[in-house]
Structure formats: structure tokens, C-alpha cells
Amino acid sequence: MQLQNILLFAIILFAVTRRIWLIRKAWIARDYSKLKAEWLFLGIISVVSMLMIWLTQRN
């Protein structure tokens, strides 16, 4: 169970850092459609990760 939590945290951390890097890249390029998509995807990652953490803590 502990290893599962560490792996889950590592995957979430990687996904969030990648999205933040892509948001920064889109902001510099002033590509607002890509920027909007990256923010949306970051929000989806956040909600899904909170759900996964909640489900693992519940059991």
C-alpha cells in the first residue's frame, strides 16, 4: 500500500509539472487556445488525483 501511494504521488507530480511547463511554453508563445487546453487538462488531472487519493484513503 505504501509503494502504491508513492507511485501515485510520483505520477501525479510528473503530470502536473509537465502541464505547468507546457502552460509556461504556451504563455510565452501567446498561444491562447493551447493555453486554455493546458489549464483545462491541469484541472482534470487535479480532480482525478484528488479522487484517487480519496479512494485509496477510504479503503
mmCIF file of C-alpha atoms in Angstrom, residues 39-57:
data_model
loop_
_atom_site.group_PDB
_atom_site.id
_atom_site.type_symbol
_atom_site.label_atom_id
_atom_site.label_comp_id
_atom_site.label_asym_id
_atom_site.label_seq_id
_atom_site.Cartn_x
_atom_site.Cartn_y
_atom_site.Cartn_z
ATOM 1 C CA TRP A 39 -5.269 24.749 -17.955
ATOM 2 C CA LEU A 40 -8.309 22.533 -18.540
ATOM 3 C CA PHE A 41 -6.150 19.416 -18.583
ATOM 4 C CA LEU A 42 -4.367 20.526 -15.401
ATOM 5 C CA GLY A 43 -7.771 20.924 -13.729
ATOM 6 C CA ILE A 44 -8.815 17.456 -14.847
ATOM 7 C CA ILE A 45 -5.561 15.975 -13.505
ATOM 8 C CA SER A 46 -6.143 17.716 -10.173
ATOM 9 C CA VAL A 47 -9.706 16.438 -9.815
ATOM 10 C CA VAL A 48 -8.801 12.889 -10.823
ATOM 11 C CA SER A 49 -5.813 12.806 -8.469
ATOM 12 C CA MET A 50 -7.928 14.063 -5.562
ATOM 13 C CA LEU A 51 -10.481 11.349 -6.341
ATOM 14 C CA MET A 52 -7.770 8.670 -6.484
ATOM 15 C CA ILE A 53 -6.276 9.822 -3.181
ATOM 16 C CA TRP A 54 -9.707 9.894 -1.572
ATOM 17 C CA LEU A 55 -10.463 6.370 -2.822
ATOM 18 C CA THR A 56 -7.155 4.952 -1.591
ATOM 19 C CA GLN A 57 -7.599 6.564 1.836
#
